[in-house]
PDB file of C-alpha atoms in Angstrom:
ATOM      1  CA  MET A   1      26.243 -28.499  40.356  1.00  0.00           C
ATOM      2  CA  VAL A   2      23.451 -26.658  42.182  1.00  0.00           C
ATOM      3  CA  LEU A   3      23.264 -22.895  41.759  1.00  0.00           C
ATOM      4  CA  SER A   4      22.039 -20.589  44.472  1.00  0.00           C
ATOM      5  CA  GLY A   5      20.376 -17.210  44.025  1.00  0.00           C
ATOM      6  CA  LYS A   6      23.681 -15.430  44.638  1.00  0.00           C
ATOM      7  CA  ASP A   7      25.264 -17.274  41.682  1.00  0.00           C
ATOM      8  CA  LEU A   8      22.603 -16.011  39.263  1.00  0.00           C
ATOM      9  CA  SER A   9      22.345 -12.589  37.699  1.00  0.00           C
ATOM     10  CA  TYR A  10      20.881 -11.182  34.516  1.00  0.00           C
ATOM     11  CA  ARG A  11      21.803  -9.109  31.520  1.00  0.00           C
ATOM     12  CA  GLU A  12      19.662  -7.026  29.238  1.00  0.00           C
ATOM     13  CA  ILE A  13      20.309  -7.629  25.558  1.00  0.00           C
ATOM     14  CA  VAL A  14      18.995  -5.257  22.901  1.00  0.00           C
ATOM     15  CA  ALA A  15      17.873  -7.126  19.779  1.00  0.00           C
ATOM     16  CA  ASN A  16      15.546  -6.882  16.806  1.00  0.00           C
ATOM     17  CA  ALA A  17      12.636  -9.222  17.375  1.00  0.00           C
ATOM     18  CA  VAL A  18       9.041  -9.784  16.302  1.00  0.00           C
ATOM     19  CA  VAL A  19       7.089  -7.491  18.642  1.00  0.00           C
ATOM     20  CA  GLY A  20       3.618  -8.097  17.169  1.00  0.00           C
ATOM     21  CA  ARG A  21       1.831 -10.248  14.598  1.00  0.00           C
ATOM     22  CA  GLY A  22      -1.582 -10.788  13.079  1.00  0.00           C
ATOM     23  CA  SER A  23      -3.433 -12.179  10.075  1.00  0.00           C
ATOM     24  CA  LYS A  24      -6.717 -11.680   8.274  1.00  0.00           C
ATOM     25  CA  TYR A  25      -8.742 -13.629   5.714  1.00  0.00           C
ATOM     26  CA  SER A  26     -11.317 -11.650   3.747  1.00  0.00           C
ATOM     27  CA  GLN A  27     -13.826 -12.014   0.946  1.00  0.00           C
ATOM     28  CA  THR A  28     -14.963  -8.967  -1.026  1.00  0.00           C
ATOM     29  CA  THR A  29     -17.340  -8.506  -3.947  1.00  0.00           C
ATOM     30  CA  TYR A  30     -16.382  -5.989  -6.655  1.00  0.00           C
ATOM     31  CA  THR A  31     -18.595  -4.638  -9.434  1.00  0.00           C
ATOM     32  CA  ILE A  32     -17.169  -4.604 -12.978  1.00  0.00           C
ATOM     33  CA  ARG A  33     -18.914  -2.553 -15.662  1.00  0.00           C
ATOM     34  CA  PRO A  34     -18.020  -3.980 -19.105  1.00  0.00           C
ATOM     35  CA  ALA A  35     -18.316  -2.025 -22.355  1.00  0.00           C
ATOM     36  CA  ASN A  36     -21.010  -4.445 -23.660  1.00  0.00           C
ATOM     37  CA  ARG A  37     -23.975  -6.172 -21.990  1.00  0.00           C
ATOM     38  CA  PRO A  38     -22.572  -9.571 -20.940  1.00  0.00           C
ATOM     39  CA  THR A  39     -24.488 -12.769 -21.711  1.00  0.00           C
ATOM     40  CA  THR A  40     -22.271 -15.330 -19.955  1.00  0.00           C
ATOM     41  CA  ILE A  41     -18.961 -15.416 -18.105  1.00  0.00           C
ATOM     42  CA  GLY A  42     -16.119 -17.396 -19.679  1.00  0.00           C
ATOM     43  CA  GLY A  43     -13.536 -16.882 -16.942  1.00  0.00           C
ATOM     44  CA  CYS A  44     -12.102 -14.519 -14.369  1.00  0.00           C
ATOM     45  CA  TRP A  45      -8.555 -14.013 -13.140  1.00  0.00           C
ATOM     46  CA  ILE A  46      -6.673 -11.608 -10.903  1.00  0.00           C
ATOM     47  CA  MET A  47      -3.129 -10.319 -11.388  1.00  0.00           C
ATOM     48  CA  ASN A  48      -0.673  -7.513 -10.572  1.00  0.00           C
ATOM     49  CA  HIS A  49      -1.269  -7.501  -6.813  1.00  0.00           C
ATOM     50  CA  THR A  50       0.687  -4.734  -5.047  1.00  0.00           C
ATOM     51  CA  TYR A  51       0.465  -3.478  -1.472  1.00  0.00           C
ATOM     52  CA  ASP A  52       2.164  -1.496   1.256  1.00  0.00           C
ATOM     53  CA  ALA A  53       1.559  -1.371   4.984  1.00  0.00           C
ATOM     54  CA  GLU A  54       1.930   0.898   7.974  1.00  0.00           C
ATOM     55  CA  LEU A  55       1.568   0.545  11.722  1.00  0.00           C
ATOM     56  CA  VAL A  56      -1.374   2.557  13.045  1.00  0.00           C
ATOM     57  CA  GLY A  57      -1.751   2.280  16.818  1.00  0.00           C
ATOM     58  CA  ASP A  58      -2.259  -1.393  17.705  1.00  0.00           C
ATOM     59  CA  TYR A  59      -3.092  -2.595  14.181  1.00  0.00           C
ATOM     60  CA  VAL A  60      -1.488  -2.679  10.743  1.00  0.00           C
ATOM     61  CA  GLU A  61      -3.224  -1.019   7.818  1.00  0.00           C
ATOM     62  CA  VAL A  62      -2.507  -2.643   4.446  1.00  0.00           C
ATOM     63  CA  HIS A  63      -3.284  -0.623   1.300  1.00  0.00           C
ATOM     64  CA  GLY A  64      -3.375  -2.714  -1.855  1.00  0.00           C
ATOM     65  CA  ARG A  65      -4.606  -2.966  -5.397  1.00  0.00           C
ATOM     66  CA  PHE A  66      -4.920  -5.584  -8.111  1.00  0.00           C
ATOM     67  CA  ASP A  67      -6.335  -6.026 -11.615  1.00  0.00           C
ATOM     68  CA  ILE A  68      -9.497  -8.045 -12.237  1.00  0.00           C
ATOM     69  CA  ASN A  69      -9.951  -9.467 -15.744  1.00  0.00           C
ATOM     70  CA  VAL A  70     -13.290 -11.019 -16.755  1.00  0.00           C
ATOM     71  CA  TRP A  71     -13.687 -12.835 -20.042  1.00  0.00           C
ATOM     72  CA  TYR A  72     -17.325 -12.685 -21.104  1.00  0.00           C
ATOM     73  CA  SER A  73     -19.558 -13.216 -24.106  1.00  0.00           C
ATOM     74  CA  TYR A  74     -22.070 -10.693 -25.393  1.00  0.00           C
ATOM     75  CA  ASN A  75     -24.450 -10.108 -28.299  1.00  0.00           C
ATOM     76  CA  GLY A  76     -26.250 -13.424 -27.714  1.00  0.00           C
ATOM     77  CA  ASN A  77     -23.022 -15.390 -27.121  1.00  0.00           C
ATOM     78  CA  SER A  78     -21.741 -14.490 -30.610  1.00  0.00           C
ATOM     79  CA  GLU A  79     -18.773 -12.327 -29.524  1.00  0.00           C
ATOM     80  CA  THR A  80     -16.353 -12.218 -26.587  1.00  0.00           C
ATOM     81  CA  ALA A  81     -14.374  -9.527 -24.796  1.00  0.00           C
ATOM     82  CA  VAL A  82     -12.327  -9.008 -21.647  1.00  0.00           C
ATOM     83  CA  ALA A  83     -13.384  -6.438 -19.077  1.00  0.00           C
ATOM     84  CA  LYS A  84     -10.447  -5.095 -17.053  1.00  0.00           C
ATOM     85  CA  ASP A  85     -10.600  -3.068 -13.863  1.00  0.00           C
ATOM     86  CA  THR A  86      -8.090  -2.126 -11.186  1.00  0.00           C
ATOM     87  CA  VAL A  87      -9.538  -2.246  -7.678  1.00  0.00           C
ATOM     88  CA  SER A  88      -8.145  -1.005  -4.376  1.00  0.00           C
ATOM     89  CA  TYR A  89      -8.580  -2.248  -0.828  1.00  0.00           C
ATOM     90  CA  VAL A  90      -7.657  -1.308   2.727  1.00  0.00           C
ATOM     91  CA  GLU A  91      -7.356  -4.061   5.357  1.00  0.00           C
ATOM     92  CA  GLN A  92      -6.950  -3.319   9.051  1.00  0.00           C
ATOM     93  CA  ILE A  93      -5.204  -6.257  10.713  1.00  0.00           C
ATOM     94  CA  ALA A  94      -5.300  -6.446  14.497  1.00  0.00           C
ATOM     95  CA  LEU A  95      -2.050  -7.363  16.227  1.00  0.00           C
ATOM     96  CA  ARG A  96      -1.723  -9.881  19.026  1.00  0.00           C
ATOM     97  CA  ASP A  97       1.091  -9.864  21.562  1.00  0.00           C
ATOM     98  CA  LEU A  98       2.141  -6.327  20.622  1.00  0.00           C
ATOM     99  CA  ASP A  99       5.132  -5.262  22.724  1.00  0.00           C
ATOM    100  CA  THR A 100       4.377  -1.629  23.469  1.00  0.00           C
ATOM    101  CA  THR A 101       7.799  -1.119  25.093  1.00  0.00           C
ATOM    102  CA  ALA A 102       9.684  -1.776  21.833  1.00  0.00           C
ATOM    103  CA  ASP A 103      11.424   1.241  20.349  1.00  0.00           C
ATOM    104  CA  ARG A 104       8.787   3.003  18.211  1.00  0.00           C
ATOM    105  CA  ASP A 105      11.327   4.508  15.799  1.00  0.00           C
ATOM    106  CA  SER A 106      12.821   1.130  14.911  1.00  0.00           C
ATOM    107  CA  ARG A 107       9.568  -0.678  14.060  1.00  0.00           C
ATOM    108  CA  GLU A 108       9.190  -2.194  10.595  1.00  0.00           C
ATOM    109  CA  VAL A 109       6.085  -3.845   9.178  1.00  0.00           C
ATOM    110  CA  HIS A 110       6.452  -7.018   7.098  1.00  0.00           C
ATOM    111  CA  VAL A 111       3.529  -8.373   5.082  1.00  0.00           C
ATOM    112  CA  LYS A 112       3.259 -11.941   3.849  1.00  0.00           C
ATOM    113  CA  VAL A 113       0.560 -12.871   1.347  1.00  0.00           C
ATOM    114  CA  VAL A 114      -0.780 -16.204   2.617  1.00  0.00           C
ATOM    115  CA  GLN A 115      -3.440 -16.395  -0.140  1.00  0.00           C
ATOM    116  CA  ASN A 116      -3.073 -14.166  -3.194  1.00  0.00           C
ATOM    117  CA  PRO A 117      -6.263 -12.422  -4.311  1.00  0.00           C
ATOM    118  CA  ASN A 118      -8.268 -15.098  -6.071  1.00  0.00           C
ATOM    119  CA  CYS A 119     -11.596 -15.055  -7.920  1.00  0.00           C
ATOM    120  CA  LEU A 120     -14.172 -17.292  -6.218  1.00  0.00           C
ATOM    121  CA  ASP A 121     -16.992 -16.572  -8.678  1.00  0.00           C
ATOM    122  CA  ALA A 122     -18.187 -14.059 -11.249  1.00  0.00           C
ATOM    123  CA  THR A 123     -21.874 -13.572 -12.114  1.00  0.00           C
ATOM    124  CA  VAL A 124     -23.869 -11.284 -14.360  1.00  0.00           C
ATOM    125  CA  THR A 125     -26.225  -9.060 -12.335  1.00  0.00           C
ATOM    126  CA  GLY A 126     -29.988  -9.331 -12.606  1.00  0.00           C
ATOM    127  CA  ASN A 127     -30.332  -6.400 -15.030  1.00  0.00           C
ATOM    128  CA  GLY A 128     -27.425  -7.758 -17.128  1.00  0.00           C
ATOM    129  CA  SER A 129     -25.259  -4.631 -17.287  1.00  0.00           C
ATOM    130  CA  GLU A 130     -22.686  -5.433 -14.579  1.00  0.00           C
ATOM    131  CA  ILE A 131     -20.571  -8.346 -13.419  1.00  0.00           C
ATOM    132  CA  LEU A 132     -20.139  -9.132  -9.718  1.00  0.00           C
ATOM    133  CA  VAL A 133     -16.761 -10.686  -8.872  1.00  0.00           C
ATOM    134  CA  ARG A 134     -16.275 -12.283  -5.441  1.00  0.00           C
ATOM    135  CA  CYS A 135     -12.610 -12.421  -4.403  1.00  0.00           C
ATOM    136  CA  GLU A 136     -10.714 -13.874  -1.437  1.00  0.00           C
ATOM    137  CA  LYS A 137      -7.296 -13.114   0.025  1.00  0.00           C
ATOM    138  CA  GLU A 138      -5.366 -13.726   3.235  1.00  0.00           C
ATOM    139  CA  LEU A 139      -2.603 -11.521   4.614  1.00  0.00           C
ATOM    140  CA  ALA A 140      -0.266 -12.010   7.569  1.00  0.00           C
ATOM    141  CA  VAL A 141       1.797  -9.242   9.161  1.00  0.00           C
ATOM    142  CA  GLU A 142       4.702  -9.052  11.567  1.00  0.00           C
ATOM    143  CA  VAL A 143       6.035  -5.974  13.308  1.00  0.00           C
ATOM    144  CA  VAL A 144       9.780  -6.150  13.948  1.00  0.00           C
ATOM    145  CA  GLY A 145      11.396  -3.715  16.352  1.00  0.00           C
ATOM    146  CA  ARG A 146      14.267  -3.144  18.722  1.00  0.00           C
ATOM    147  CA  THR A 147      13.458  -4.490  22.173  1.00  0.00           C
ATOM    148  CA  LYS A 148      15.226  -5.599  25.339  1.00  0.00           C
ATOM    149  CA  LEU A 149      15.561  -9.235  26.304  1.00  0.00           C
ATOM    150  CA  CYS A 150      16.356 -10.190  29.869  1.00  0.00           C
ATOM    151  CA  VAL A 151      18.717 -13.182  30.036  1.00  0.00           C
ATOM    152  CA  VAL A 152      19.603 -15.076  33.214  1.00  0.00           C
ATOM    153  CA  THR A 153      23.339 -15.606  33.584  1.00  0.00           C
ATOM    154  CA  CYS A 154      25.517 -17.519  36.024  1.00  0.00           C
ATOM    155  CA  GLU A 155      29.196 -17.707  36.801  1.00  0.00           C
ATOM    156  CA  LEU A 156      31.055 -20.600  35.200  1.00  0.00           C
ATOM    157  CA  ALA A 157      32.965 -22.881  37.482  1.00  0.00           C
ATOM    158  CA  GLU A 158      36.661 -22.291  37.088  1.00  0.00           C
ATOM    159  CA  LYS A 159      38.118 -24.672  34.607  1.00  0.00           C
ATOM    160  CA  LYS A 160      41.707 -24.825  33.454  1.00  0.00           C
ATOM    161  CA  GLU A 161      42.536 -24.215  29.811  1.00  0.00           C
ATOM    162  CA  GLU A 162      43.987 -27.720  29.557  1.00  0.00           C
ATOM    163  CA  ASP A 163      40.580 -29.163  30.521  1.00  0.00           C
ATOM    164  CA  PHE A 164      38.955 -27.444  27.550  1.00  0.00           C
ATOM    165  CA  LEU A 165      41.620 -28.674  25.175  1.00  0.00           C
ATOM    166  CA  GLU A 166      41.280 -32.255  26.418  1.00  0.00           C
ATOM    167  CA  ASP A 167      37.506 -32.149  25.878  1.00  0.00           C
ATOM    168  CA  ASP A 168      37.891 -30.822  22.316  1.00  0.00           C
ATOM    169  CA  GLU A 169      40.518 -33.416  21.406  1.00  0.00           C
ATOM    170  CA  GLU A 170      38.232 -36.233  22.525  1.00  0.00           C
ATOM    171  CA  MET A 171      35.424 -34.919  20.348  1.00  0.00           C
ATOM    172  CA  LEU A 172      37.553 -34.562  17.212  1.00  0.00           C
ATOM    173  CA  GLU A 173      38.107 -37.675  15.193  1.00  0.00           C
ATOM    174  CA  GLU A 174      39.961 -38.129  11.917  1.00  0.00           C
ATOM    175  CA  VAL A 175      37.740 -39.023   8.975  1.00  0.00           C
ATOM    176  CA  ASP A 176      38.825 -40.190   5.518  1.00  0.00           C
ATOM    177  CA  VAL A 177      36.952 -38.584   2.625  1.00  0.00           C
ATOM    178  CA  GLU A 178      36.905 -40.237  -0.789  1.00  0.00           C
ATOM    179  CA  ASP A 179      36.573 -38.310  -4.054  1.00  0.00           C
ATOM    180  CA  ARG A 180      33.616 -39.410  -6.142  1.00  0.00           C
TER     181      ARG A 180
END
């Protein structure tokens, strides 16, 4: 069947949808000041990552923090200790395809951690009193909000109720199921 322009119309549907998204990869170097003068680094790990986010204009600002733990030797490699520090960060993530017509009061920001904060390397500084820890992380954000969708509609050709029943009966077929 061919539809003409007079057969078509549209409806506006209000729905929650993704109205903006973005992502950001970053590397940051943090300075850890241990209680003793480190000789060598034995290992470094990151844990307890927490964050929250808010929509600010046309970008999302993510505020986060995590703990850095560095295992190191000191006193001429004769003793070891763990230096612990909690660091904070703020990431501004630009949004692409932001629907500015979406209801501002209904917007929610969702953050997905693509790459958890991870230690790339840890080195003792030149003067030997601090440890530099280079970390990476990747965050993705979506803004979900109430927006209008425009849907093209058309009138259905008149069809009798019996026609629908006949179609359904042809599609249904009896199937035997065995217990295993």
